[in-house]
Amino acid sequence: MRFGYKDSSLRSVVRRWRQNYLFEAKVAVAARKRRFMKNMTVIGITGSSTKSTTTEILRHILSQNHRVVGNDFDNGLNTIVRILKNAPLNSEFAVLEVAAGKTPQIERGARIMRPDVAIVTMIDLEHYSTYRTKEAVAHEKGHLVEALPASGIALLNADDDHAMAMAGRTAARIVTFGLRVNADYRAQDITFDLRNGLRMRVSGHGHDLPIGANLFGRHFYLPVLAAVACALEMGVSPEIVQRAVASYTGIIDRCGVFPVSAGPVFVMDTRKAPFHSIKLPMDALAEIDAPRKTIVIGQIGDYGGTSAKPYTVAAKHAATVADRVFMVGPTSGKARFDEANSRCEFARFGDLRDLAGHLKETALAGEAILLKSASNLHLERAVLALQTDVNCWAETCGRDSNCFSCGLYMLPFHDHPHGERAHKKLAKQLGAKSAVRSALGSRKDICPGNGNGVGK
């Protein structure tokens, strides 16, 4: 006990030292470097949804002809500081996703970043325990717009009143994007199907561009539109914008499409599941043709009131789209659903391993299976289980990364090392990346011609 206490006390001291001194020193270095790098344009992107995809697409476009730095999904203050501190001196753009988080941090991050451009994709309820209302979310995210200089640009969603209200918080030039006729950049003629993916026309500021993206669902028009609008405002040629968007392969767990050889086609939307957007991937599934459609619902987040409501709404909406609806995980019993009188097959699985086994036994060739859940349930194991051995079935493992990035799904959870360095070392020794490629194939091999499952 004595040694354990000392160890715990030492760790506490080290943690406080790193936070109070080491991190603050890094903040000072990052802020000074940002002031020094006057030729680097910093683009900050925030919103309740679609900010990661917007960030990825925009960075992909800009990197065609420019030196770009940015963050990958890790959008906290620590990462932003690290990116700025380590940015090469010849960097031309920094494209940074900025999240509100469980504690308010955008205001401080914006002071360090000193953004030249701010993009606000949309405002809705998120991190409910911290913010409670859309107005509170908008107030926090608006700090990014407030930090703009008068020479900067605020790109705001014309269809979102909370985003548009941020125009009053800055002297920067306002550029809008959306579906409304008065938007500076407007998305029109939006279509989606499994063969051609997302198609639309972007018009505004003298441009009229046909855009094609290999993304599953027409709801992806918003991040594509935001990224295209920003790229055009940055002076990127329309031809480069079109080619870059067409070559973008999507985010693996944001409606990534994975056909199983002689088996089903999975649509994996397992990164986030905010209640306000829970129906979007289901509606996309409704637009495709398949011999059978199955929707698997895991854990839903960002809602107020009782937990029964979001799960009931999700289950009932899924039943209008799919032939089979499965609830899985600790929340599988929350939905109020009239199983006896439903036209679809409905089942609840308390354990993910049982669900994976059921899918393996019953899935049809060509069946479309949507997996929708927050990341902590790691529903992607249901995809892996149909193609390789999965031995890690922990209900919660505490890792933010998905099982593809982790790579240790072939080992029982109790055999996983606790330290991040040891974890990565073991994954490398076991050939985890090769195992994932072997199980799922490369994105190009899975879906020739489209890279994200669209157009198979």
Tab-separated table of C-alpha atoms in Angstrom:
chain	number	residue	atom	x	y	z
A	1	MET	CA	0.000	0.000	0.000
A	2	ARG	CA	2.819	2.366	0.874
A	3	PHE	CA	4.585	1.914	-2.436
A	4	GLY	CA	1.291	2.177	-4.313
A	5	TYR	CA	0.528	5.425	-2.498
A	6	LYS	CA	3.922	6.904	-3.310
A	7	ASP	CA	3.579	5.901	-6.942
A	8	SER	CA	0.144	7.431	-7.121
A	9	SER	CA	1.370	10.635	-5.453
A	10	LEU	CA	4.360	10.868	-7.803
A	11	ARG	CA	2.149	10.410	-10.827
A	12	SER	CA	-0.138	13.145	-9.563
A	13	VAL	CA	2.798	15.531	-9.145
A	14	VAL	CA	4.116	14.729	-12.623
A	15	ARG	CA	0.668	15.185	-14.132
A	16	ARG	CA	0.260	18.593	-12.507
A	17	TRP	CA	3.759	19.637	-13.578
A	18	ARG	CA	3.124	18.630	-17.154
A	19	GLN	CA	-0.178	20.539	-17.216
A	20	ASN	CA	0.908	23.655	-15.348
A	21	TYR	CA	4.435	24.093	-16.721
A	22	LEU	CA	5.323	21.859	-19.653
A	23	PHE	CA	2.046	22.375	-21.515
A	24	GLU	CA	2.052	26.120	-20.873
A	25	ALA	CA	5.599	26.260	-22.260
A	26	LYS	CA	4.395	24.461	-25.391
A	27	VAL	CA	1.495	26.905	-25.677
A	28	ALA	CA	3.918	29.832	-25.540
A	29	VAL	CA	6.147	28.289	-28.223
A	30	ALA	CA	3.165	27.516	-30.482
A	31	ALA	CA	1.713	31.027	-30.088
A	32	ARG	CA	5.060	32.671	-30.819
A	33	LYS	CA	5.661	30.488	-33.856
A	34	ARG	CA	2.176	31.265	-35.154
A	35	ARG	CA	2.922	35.006	-34.913
A	36	PHE	CA	6.201	34.462	-36.735
A	37	MET	CA	4.687	32.403	-39.596
A	38	LYS	CA	2.781	35.251	-41.234
A	39	ASN	CA	2.726	33.541	-44.627
A	40	MET	CA	0.811	30.523	-43.306
A	41	THR	CA	-2.968	30.777	-43.644
A	42	VAL	CA	-4.706	29.177	-40.655
A	43	ILE	CA	-8.170	27.760	-41.312
A	44	GLY	CA	-10.205	26.765	-38.258
A	45	ILE	CA	-13.238	24.503	-38.712
A	46	THR	CA	-15.915	23.916	-36.119
A	47	GLY	CA	-19.509	22.729	-35.920
A	48	SER	CA	-21.677	20.179	-34.171
A	49	SER	CA	-21.378	17.706	-37.063
A	50	THR	CA	-19.483	17.304	-40.360
A	51	LYS	CA	-16.416	19.251	-39.186
A	52	SER	CA	-14.084	16.224	-39.468
A	53	THR	CA	-15.185	15.434	-43.012
A	54	THR	CA	-14.983	19.114	-43.990
A	55	THR	CA	-11.463	19.273	-42.562
A	56	GLU	CA	-10.376	16.131	-44.395
A	57	ILE	CA	-11.802	17.198	-47.759
A	58	LEU	CA	-10.418	20.730	-47.544
A	59	ARG	CA	-6.974	19.509	-46.561
A	60	HIS	CA	-7.066	17.002	-49.427
A	61	ILE	CA	-7.926	19.773	-51.890
A	62	LEU	CA	-5.312	22.228	-50.638
A	63	SER	CA	-2.553	19.593	-50.458
A	64	GLN	CA	-2.720	19.062	-54.218
A	65	ASN	CA	-0.528	22.112	-54.790
A	66	HIS	CA	0.306	23.466	-51.343
A	67	ARG	CA	2.177	22.493	-48.190
A	68	VAL	CA	-0.507	21.792	-45.585
A	69	VAL	CA	-0.469	20.758	-41.934
A	70	GLY	CA	-3.464	19.740	-39.867
A	71	ASN	CA	-4.982	17.420	-37.295
A	72	ASP	CA	-6.609	14.028	-37.809
A	73	PHE	CA	-9.794	13.777	-35.710
A	74	ASP	CA	-7.880	14.597	-32.506
A	75	ASN	CA	-9.236	18.118	-32.206
A	76	GLY	CA	-8.406	19.084	-28.634
A	77	LEU	CA	-6.293	22.010	-27.515
A	78	ASN	CA	-3.219	19.813	-26.921
A	79	THR	CA	-3.225	18.654	-30.538
A	80	ILE	CA	-3.718	22.131	-31.960
A	81	VAL	CA	-0.766	23.366	-29.915
A	82	ARG	CA	1.381	20.455	-31.108
A	83	ILE	CA	0.472	20.996	-34.774
A	84	LEU	CA	1.341	24.691	-34.652
A	85	LYS	CA	4.501	24.132	-32.635
A	86	ASN	CA	5.813	21.485	-35.060
A	87	ALA	CA	4.609	23.051	-38.326
A	88	PRO	CA	7.441	23.338	-40.894
A	89	LEU	CA	8.405	26.936	-41.543
A	90	ASN	CA	7.458	26.628	-45.213
A	91	SER	CA	3.865	25.543	-44.441
A	92	GLU	CA	1.332	27.445	-46.527
A	93	PHE	CA	-1.872	26.290	-44.831
A	94	ALA	CA	-2.856	24.920	-41.435
A	95	VAL	CA	-6.283	23.261	-41.579
A	96	LEU	CA	-7.425	22.655	-38.015
A	97	GLU	CA	-10.609	21.044	-36.732
A	98	VAL	CA	-11.648	22.747	-33.502
A	99	ALA	CA	-14.028	21.062	-31.070
A	100	ALA	CA	-15.904	22.503	-28.130
A	101	GLY	CA	-15.176	19.445	-26.008
A	102	LYS	CA	-16.485	18.576	-22.608
A	103	THR	CA	-14.911	21.729	-21.221
A	104	PRO	CA	-14.946	25.084	-23.035
A	105	GLN	CA	-11.649	25.501	-24.887
A	106	ILE	CA	-12.329	27.117	-28.259
A	107	GLU	CA	-11.741	30.661	-26.990
A	108	ARG	CA	-8.226	29.852	-25.800
A	109	GLY	CA	-7.452	27.722	-28.840
A	110	ALA	CA	-8.566	30.539	-31.137
A	111	ARG	CA	-6.254	33.024	-29.402
A	112	ILE	CA	-3.337	30.672	-30.032
A	113	MET	CA	-4.329	29.789	-33.613
A	114	ARG	CA	-5.148	33.345	-34.698
A	115	PRO	CA	-7.247	31.995	-37.586
A	116	ASP	CA	-7.399	33.760	-40.919
A	117	VAL	CA	-10.468	31.765	-41.947
A	118	ALA	CA	-13.218	30.250	-39.778
A	119	ILE	CA	-15.729	27.695	-41.069
A	120	VAL	CA	-18.886	26.890	-39.098
A	121	THR	CA	-20.651	23.867	-40.568
A	122	MET	CA	-23.768	23.681	-38.374
A	123	ILE	CA	-24.954	24.091	-34.803
A	124	ASP	CA	-26.945	21.510	-32.883
A	125	LEU	CA	-27.035	19.959	-29.446
A	126	GLU	CA	-23.795	18.232	-28.466
A	127	HIS	CA	-21.923	17.520	-25.237
A	128	TYR	CA	-25.278	17.877	-23.537
A	129	SER	CA	-23.932	17.578	-19.987
A	130	THR	CA	-21.741	20.651	-20.567
A	131	TYR	CA	-23.788	22.953	-22.803
A	132	ARG	CA	-27.460	21.920	-22.415
A	133	THR	CA	-28.764	24.183	-25.207
A	134	LYS	CA	-27.981	24.981	-28.848
A	135	GLU	CA	-27.473	28.591	-27.834
A	136	ALA	CA	-24.703	27.607	-25.435
A	137	VAL	CA	-23.050	25.469	-28.109
A	138	ALA	CA	-23.237	28.367	-30.580
A	139	HIS	CA	-21.770	30.787	-28.041
A	140	GLU	CA	-18.757	28.537	-27.481
A	141	LYS	CA	-18.120	27.811	-31.142
A	142	GLY	CA	-18.569	31.470	-32.032
A	143	HIS	CA	-15.282	32.250	-30.296
A	144	LEU	CA	-13.529	30.932	-33.400
A	145	VAL	CA	-15.316	33.529	-35.539
A	146	GLU	CA	-14.653	36.251	-32.964
A	147	ALA	CA	-10.917	35.610	-33.240
A	148	LEU	CA	-10.808	36.511	-36.941
A	149	PRO	CA	-9.041	39.712	-37.995
A	150	ALA	CA	-10.902	42.252	-40.095
A	151	SER	CA	-9.008	40.914	-43.120
A	152	GLY	CA	-10.213	37.359	-42.449
A	153	ILE	CA	-13.104	35.321	-43.807
A	154	ALA	CA	-15.977	33.715	-41.910
A	155	LEU	CA	-17.627	30.925	-43.910
A	156	LEU	CA	-21.033	30.316	-42.351
A	157	ASN	CA	-23.834	27.854	-43.067
A	158	ALA	CA	-26.598	29.954	-44.626
A	159	ASP	CA	-29.230	27.374	-43.611
A	160	ASP	CA	-28.338	27.498	-39.900
A	161	ASP	CA	-29.644	30.499	-37.968
A	162	HIS	CA	-27.244	29.941	-35.072
A	163	ALA	CA	-24.269	29.908	-37.425
A	164	MET	CA	-25.476	32.993	-39.289
A	165	ALA	CA	-25.898	34.884	-36.011
A	166	MET	CA	-22.113	34.674	-35.599
A	167	ALA	CA	-21.744	37.256	-38.370
A	168	GLY	CA	-22.437	39.858	-35.703
A	169	ARG	CA	-19.406	38.750	-33.714
A	170	THR	CA	-16.737	39.663	-36.269
A	171	ALA	CA	-15.626	42.426	-38.625
A	172	ALA	CA	-14.297	39.812	-41.068
A	173	ARG	CA	-15.820	39.271	-44.513
A	174	ILE	CA	-18.818	36.933	-44.408
A	175	VAL	CA	-19.146	34.188	-47.026
A	176	THR	CA	-22.140	31.863	-46.817
A	177	PHE	CA	-22.792	28.378	-48.149
A	178	GLY	CA	-25.901	26.214	-48.139
A	179	LEU	CA	-29.131	25.391	-49.946
A	180	ARG	CA	-30.818	28.778	-49.686
A	181	VAL	CA	-31.093	30.868	-52.822
A	182	ASN	CA	-29.245	33.785	-51.216
A	183	ALA	CA	-26.202	31.706	-50.167
A	184	ASP	CA	-22.920	32.867	-51.711
A	185	TYR	CA	-22.109	29.247	-52.565
A	186	ARG	CA	-25.159	27.119	-53.200
A	187	ALA	CA	-25.521	23.340	-53.586
A	188	GLN	CA	-28.040	22.340	-56.232
A	189	ASP	CA	-29.183	19.210	-58.065
A	190	ILE	CA	-28.038	16.930	-55.230
A	191	THR	CA	-28.333	13.236	-56.036
A	192	PHE	CA	-27.079	10.025	-54.491
A	193	ASP	CA	-27.018	6.381	-55.485
A	194	LEU	CA	-24.772	3.437	-54.758
A	195	ARG	CA	-23.176	3.370	-58.197
A	196	ASN	CA	-22.400	7.074	-58.647
A	197	GLY	CA	-22.110	8.265	-55.067
A	198	LEU	CA	-22.869	11.901	-54.260
A	199	ARG	CA	-23.381	14.266	-57.156
A	200	MET	CA	-24.225	17.960	-57.037
A	201	ARG	CA	-23.599	21.353	-58.582
A	202	VAL	CA	-21.887	24.172	-56.671
A	203	SER	CA	-22.659	27.665	-57.919
A	204	GLY	CA	-21.605	31.053	-56.636
A	205	HIS	CA	-19.069	33.852	-57.006
A	206	GLY	CA	-18.821	33.233	-60.733
A	207	HIS	CA	-18.457	29.459	-60.471
A	208	ASP	CA	-20.809	26.706	-61.595
A	209	LEU	CA	-19.080	23.408	-60.863
A	210	PRO	CA	-20.377	19.846	-61.195
A	211	ILE	CA	-18.969	17.967	-58.205
A	212	GLY	CA	-18.783	14.202	-57.678
A	213	ALA	CA	-17.767	12.626	-54.375
A	214	ASN	CA	-17.407	8.975	-53.430
A	215	LEU	CA	-19.487	9.338	-50.276
A	216	PHE	CA	-22.475	7.381	-48.976
A	217	GLY	CA	-25.487	9.628	-48.618
A	218	ARG	CA	-26.733	12.962	-49.878
A	219	HIS	CA	-26.233	14.461	-46.403
A	220	PHE	CA	-22.517	14.687	-47.209
A	221	TYR	CA	-23.330	17.631	-49.479
A	222	LEU	CA	-22.719	19.949	-46.505
A	223	PRO	CA	-19.029	19.152	-45.780
A	224	VAL	CA	-18.289	18.915	-49.511
A	225	LEU	CA	-19.906	22.306	-50.112
A	226	ALA	CA	-18.095	23.947	-47.188
A	227	ALA	CA	-14.717	22.594	-48.313
A	228	VAL	CA	-15.277	23.538	-51.956
A	229	ALA	CA	-16.389	27.055	-51.024
A	230	CYS	CA	-13.323	27.596	-48.854
A	231	ALA	CA	-10.935	26.194	-51.469
A	232	LEU	CA	-12.346	28.481	-54.139
A	233	GLU	CA	-12.061	31.455	-51.785
A	234	MET	CA	-8.399	30.483	-51.247
A	235	GLY	CA	-7.806	30.730	-54.982
A	236	VAL	CA	-7.648	27.033	-55.835
A	237	SER	CA	-8.619	26.451	-59.462
A	238	PRO	CA	-12.006	24.848	-60.121
A	239	GLU	CA	-10.368	21.995	-62.036
A	240	ILE	CA	-8.164	21.062	-59.083
A	241	VAL	CA	-11.142	21.284	-56.737
A	242	GLN	CA	-13.166	18.897	-58.912
A	243	ARG	CA	-10.347	16.349	-59.257
A	244	ALA	CA	-9.464	16.454	-55.568
A	245	VAL	CA	-13.032	15.944	-54.363
A	246	ALA	CA	-13.495	13.069	-56.829
A	247	SER	CA	-10.357	11.346	-55.491
A	248	TYR	CA	-11.249	11.759	-51.804
A	249	THR	CA	-11.902	8.309	-50.290
A	250	GLY	CA	-13.827	9.231	-47.161
A	251	ILE	CA	-13.332	8.465	-43.463
A	252	ILE	CA	-13.302	4.785	-42.596
A	253	ASP	CA	-15.941	4.958	-39.847
A	254	ARG	CA	-18.089	7.774	-41.266
A	255	CYS	CA	-20.367	5.831	-43.606
A	256	GLY	CA	-17.449	3.858	-45.010
A	257	VAL	CA	-18.678	1.057	-47.291
A	258	PHE	CA	-17.133	-2.420	-47.046
A	259	PRO	CA	-18.347	-5.282	-49.240
A	260	VAL	CA	-17.587	-8.749	-47.904
A	261	SER	CA	-16.606	-11.246	-50.589
A	262	ALA	CA	-19.697	-13.347	-51.423
A	263	GLY	CA	-21.401	-11.718	-48.439
A	264	PRO	CA	-23.107	-8.507	-47.307
A	265	VAL	CA	-22.123	-4.894	-47.885
A	266	PHE	CA	-21.495	-3.041	-44.625
A	267	VAL	CA	-22.026	0.689	-44.199
A	268	MET	CA	-20.000	1.565	-41.118
A	269	ASP	CA	-21.050	4.765	-39.339
A	270	THR	CA	-19.508	4.046	-35.953
A	271	ARG	CA	-17.602	7.172	-34.991
A	272	LYS	CA	-20.371	9.413	-33.639
A	273	ALA	CA	-24.110	9.027	-33.159
A	274	PRO	CA	-25.586	12.390	-32.102
A	275	PHE	CA	-29.351	12.157	-31.863
A	276	HIS	CA	-29.901	15.147	-34.144
A	277	SER	CA	-28.347	13.271	-37.105
A	278	ILE	CA	-29.334	9.690	-36.307
A	279	LYS	CA	-31.746	9.406	-39.261
A	280	LEU	CA	-29.355	10.617	-41.981
A	281	PRO	CA	-27.487	7.360	-42.755
A	282	MET	CA	-30.765	5.464	-42.523
A	283	ASP	CA	-32.277	7.735	-45.157
A	284	ALA	CA	-29.230	7.128	-47.338
A	285	LEU	CA	-29.756	3.379	-46.977
A	286	ALA	CA	-33.357	3.849	-48.117
A	287	GLU	CA	-32.115	5.210	-51.447
A	288	ILE	CA	-30.108	2.152	-52.513
A	289	ASP	CA	-31.200	-1.186	-53.953
A	290	ALA	CA	-30.313	-4.344	-52.035
A	291	PRO	CA	-31.850	-7.817	-51.656
A	292	ARG	CA	-32.299	-7.063	-47.956
A	293	LYS	CA	-31.499	-4.171	-45.641
A	294	THR	CA	-30.456	-4.407	-41.993
A	295	ILE	CA	-29.867	-1.574	-39.531
A	296	VAL	CA	-27.889	-2.156	-36.337
A	297	ILE	CA	-28.258	0.541	-33.663
A	298	GLY	CA	-25.737	0.758	-30.847
A	299	GLN	CA	-25.258	3.749	-28.566
A	300	ILE	CA	-26.735	7.202	-29.242
A	301	GLY	CA	-25.403	10.416	-27.734
A	302	ASP	CA	-26.112	14.118	-27.333
A	303	TYR	CA	-29.748	14.201	-26.292
A	304	GLY	CA	-31.779	15.689	-23.486
A	305	GLY	CA	-34.531	14.083	-21.452
A	306	THR	CA	-35.011	10.360	-20.918
A	307	SER	CA	-32.904	7.847	-22.823
A	308	ALA	CA	-35.952	5.961	-24.058
A	309	LYS	CA	-36.942	8.685	-26.535
A	310	PRO	CA	-33.859	8.738	-28.821
A	311	TYR	CA	-33.650	4.943	-29.010
A	312	THR	CA	-37.385	4.646	-29.682
A	313	VAL	CA	-37.236	7.280	-32.430
A	314	ALA	CA	-34.204	5.603	-33.990
A	315	ALA	CA	-35.743	2.122	-33.905
A	316	LYS	CA	-39.061	3.261	-35.360
A	317	HIS	CA	-37.394	5.200	-38.155
A	318	ALA	CA	-35.101	2.272	-38.926
A	319	ALA	CA	-38.171	0.041	-39.230
A	320	THR	CA	-39.489	2.232	-42.067
A	321	VAL	CA	-36.282	1.649	-44.011
A	322	ALA	CA	-34.954	-1.813	-43.196
A	323	ASP	CA	-36.136	-5.406	-43.333
A	324	ARG	CA	-34.272	-6.135	-40.093
A	325	VAL	CA	-33.570	-3.855	-37.124
A	326	PHE	CA	-31.191	-4.958	-34.378
A	327	MET	CA	-30.435	-3.103	-31.143
A	328	VAL	CA	-27.116	-4.020	-29.541
A	329	GLY	CA	-25.148	-3.286	-26.395
A	330	PRO	CA	-26.031	-2.053	-22.905
A	331	THR	CA	-28.706	0.244	-24.347
A	332	SER	CA	-30.404	-2.441	-26.458
A	333	GLY	CA	-33.428	-2.579	-24.154
A	334	LYS	CA	-34.189	1.151	-24.114
A	335	ALA	CA	-36.269	1.416	-27.293
A	336	ARG	CA	-40.038	1.047	-26.950
A	337	PHE	CA	-40.895	-0.975	-30.018
A	338	ASP	CA	-43.970	-3.005	-30.934
A	339	GLU	CA	-42.169	-6.093	-32.163
A	340	ALA	CA	-45.321	-8.151	-32.656
A	341	ASN	CA	-46.927	-5.738	-35.105
A	342	SER	CA	-43.841	-4.591	-36.961
A	343	ARG	CA	-43.342	-5.504	-40.604
A	344	CYS	CA	-39.601	-5.917	-40.043
A	345	GLU	CA	-37.619	-8.458	-38.052
A	346	PHE	CA	-36.612	-6.892	-34.736
A	347	ALA	CA	-34.157	-8.261	-32.161
A	348	ARG	CA	-32.119	-7.069	-29.202
A	349	PHE	CA	-28.566	-8.256	-28.506
A	350	GLY	CA	-27.008	-7.389	-25.191
A	351	ASP	CA	-23.625	-8.698	-26.366
A	352	LEU	CA	-21.852	-7.622	-29.555
A	353	ARG	CA	-20.360	-11.072	-30.037
A	354	ASP	CA	-23.850	-12.565	-30.237
A	355	LEU	CA	-24.843	-9.988	-32.849
A	356	ALA	CA	-21.710	-10.668	-34.912
A	357	GLY	CA	-22.429	-14.404	-34.790
A	358	HIS	CA	-26.013	-13.847	-35.885
A	359	LEU	CA	-24.949	-11.667	-38.806
A	360	LYS	CA	-22.381	-14.235	-39.854
A	361	GLU	CA	-25.012	-16.982	-39.903
A	362	THR	CA	-27.859	-15.061	-41.547
A	363	ALA	CA	-26.397	-12.360	-43.825
A	364	LEU	CA	-27.265	-12.636	-47.508
A	365	ALA	CA	-24.965	-11.971	-50.435
A	366	GLY	CA	-25.384	-8.320	-51.359
A	367	GLU	CA	-27.407	-7.472	-48.250
A	368	ALA	CA	-26.836	-3.896	-47.068
A	369	ILE	CA	-26.063	-3.687	-43.334
A	370	LEU	CA	-25.811	-0.253	-41.679
A	371	LEU	CA	-23.923	-0.133	-38.386
A	372	LYS	CA	-24.792	3.033	-36.466
A	373	SER	CA	-23.316	3.789	-33.040
A	374	ALA	CA	-21.053	5.999	-30.997
A	375	SER	CA	-17.428	4.875	-31.066
A	376	ASN	CA	-17.178	3.389	-27.575
A	377	LEU	CA	-19.114	0.275	-28.604
A	378	HIS	CA	-16.712	-0.511	-31.491
A	379	LEU	CA	-19.338	-2.001	-33.791
A	380	GLU	CA	-16.675	-2.319	-36.480
A	381	ARG	CA	-15.841	-5.676	-34.911
A	382	ALA	CA	-18.998	-7.028	-36.547
A	383	VAL	CA	-17.399	-6.282	-39.926
A	384	LEU	CA	-14.098	-7.893	-38.985
A	385	ALA	CA	-15.789	-10.966	-37.511
A	386	LEU	CA	-17.165	-11.950	-40.911
A	387	GLN	CA	-13.687	-12.064	-42.420
A	388	THR	CA	-11.168	-12.881	-39.720
A	389	ASP	CA	-10.838	-14.048	-36.108
A	390	VAL	CA	-11.897	-11.487	-33.523
A	391	ASN	CA	-11.037	-12.325	-29.925
A	392	CYS	CA	-11.416	-8.915	-28.289
A	393	TRP	CA	-15.055	-8.543	-27.258
A	394	ALA	CA	-14.684	-6.121	-24.347
A	395	GLU	CA	-17.890	-4.157	-23.834
A	396	THR	CA	-15.879	-0.950	-23.419
A	397	CYS	CA	-12.124	-0.661	-23.836
A	398	GLY	CA	-11.608	3.060	-23.305
A	399	ARG	CA	-9.828	3.643	-26.618
A	400	ASP	CA	-10.977	6.456	-28.885
A	401	SER	CA	-9.479	4.923	-32.011
A	402	ASN	CA	-11.385	2.299	-33.968
A	403	CYS	CA	-10.412	-1.359	-34.094
A	404	PHE	CA	-8.759	-0.949	-37.486
A	405	SER	CA	-6.329	1.598	-36.041
A	406	CYS	CA	-5.858	-0.379	-32.827
A	407	GLY	CA	-5.090	-3.619	-34.662
A	408	LEU	CA	-5.225	-5.881	-31.588
A	409	TYR	CA	-8.728	-7.241	-32.163
A	410	MET	CA	-7.243	-10.709	-32.618
A	411	LEU	CA	-6.105	-10.758	-28.976
A	412	PRO	CA	-8.368	-10.978	-25.898
A	413	PHE	CA	-8.670	-7.584	-24.248
A	414	HIS	CA	-6.879	-8.735	-21.086
A	415	ASP	CA	-3.783	-9.372	-23.223
A	416	HIS	CA	-3.665	-5.797	-24.526
A	417	PRO	CA	-0.844	-3.696	-22.989
A	418	HIS	CA	-1.975	-0.604	-21.108
A	419	GLY	CA	0.706	1.806	-22.281
A	420	GLU	CA	0.273	3.460	-25.670
A	421	ARG	CA	3.883	2.851	-26.676
A	422	ALA	CA	3.700	-0.832	-25.766
A	423	HIS	CA	0.343	-1.065	-27.535
A	424	LYS	CA	1.767	0.276	-30.802
A	425	LYS	CA	4.857	-1.907	-30.508
A	426	LEU	CA	2.787	-5.067	-30.078
A	427	ALA	CA	0.493	-4.103	-32.957
A	428	LYS	CA	3.563	-3.695	-35.155
A	429	GLN	CA	5.019	-7.035	-34.055
A	430	LEU	CA	1.759	-8.805	-34.812
A	431	GLY	CA	1.505	-7.181	-38.228
A	432	ALA	CA	-1.742	-5.498	-37.258
A	433	LYS	CA	-1.805	-3.253	-40.311
A	434	SER	CA	-1.255	-6.237	-42.578
A	435	ALA	CA	-3.985	-8.131	-40.764
A	436	VAL	CA	-6.457	-5.302	-41.340
A	437	ARG	CA	-5.517	-5.056	-44.999
A	438	SER	CA	-5.887	-8.812	-45.329
A	439	ALA	CA	-9.296	-8.768	-43.648
A	440	LEU	CA	-10.753	-5.798	-45.474
A	441	GLY	CA	-8.548	-5.330	-48.512
A	442	SER	CA	-7.395	-1.890	-49.589
A	443	ARG	CA	-10.109	0.688	-50.150
A	444	LYS	CA	-9.299	0.596	-53.859
A	445	ASP	CA	-9.532	-3.194	-54.087
A	446	ILE	CA	-12.848	-3.334	-52.237
A	447	CYS	CA	-14.586	-0.803	-54.414
A	448	PRO	CA	-12.834	-0.433	-57.761
A	449	GLY	CA	-13.417	2.945	-59.339
A	450	ASN	CA	-14.738	4.697	-56.257
A	451	GLY	CA	-12.577	3.856	-53.273
A	452	ASN	CA	-15.345	4.136	-50.712
A	453	GLY	CA	-17.748	1.407	-51.629
A	454	VAL	CA	-19.757	3.560	-53.976
A	455	GLY	CA	-19.929	2.381	-57.522
A	456	LYS	CA	-19.131	-1.224	-56.847
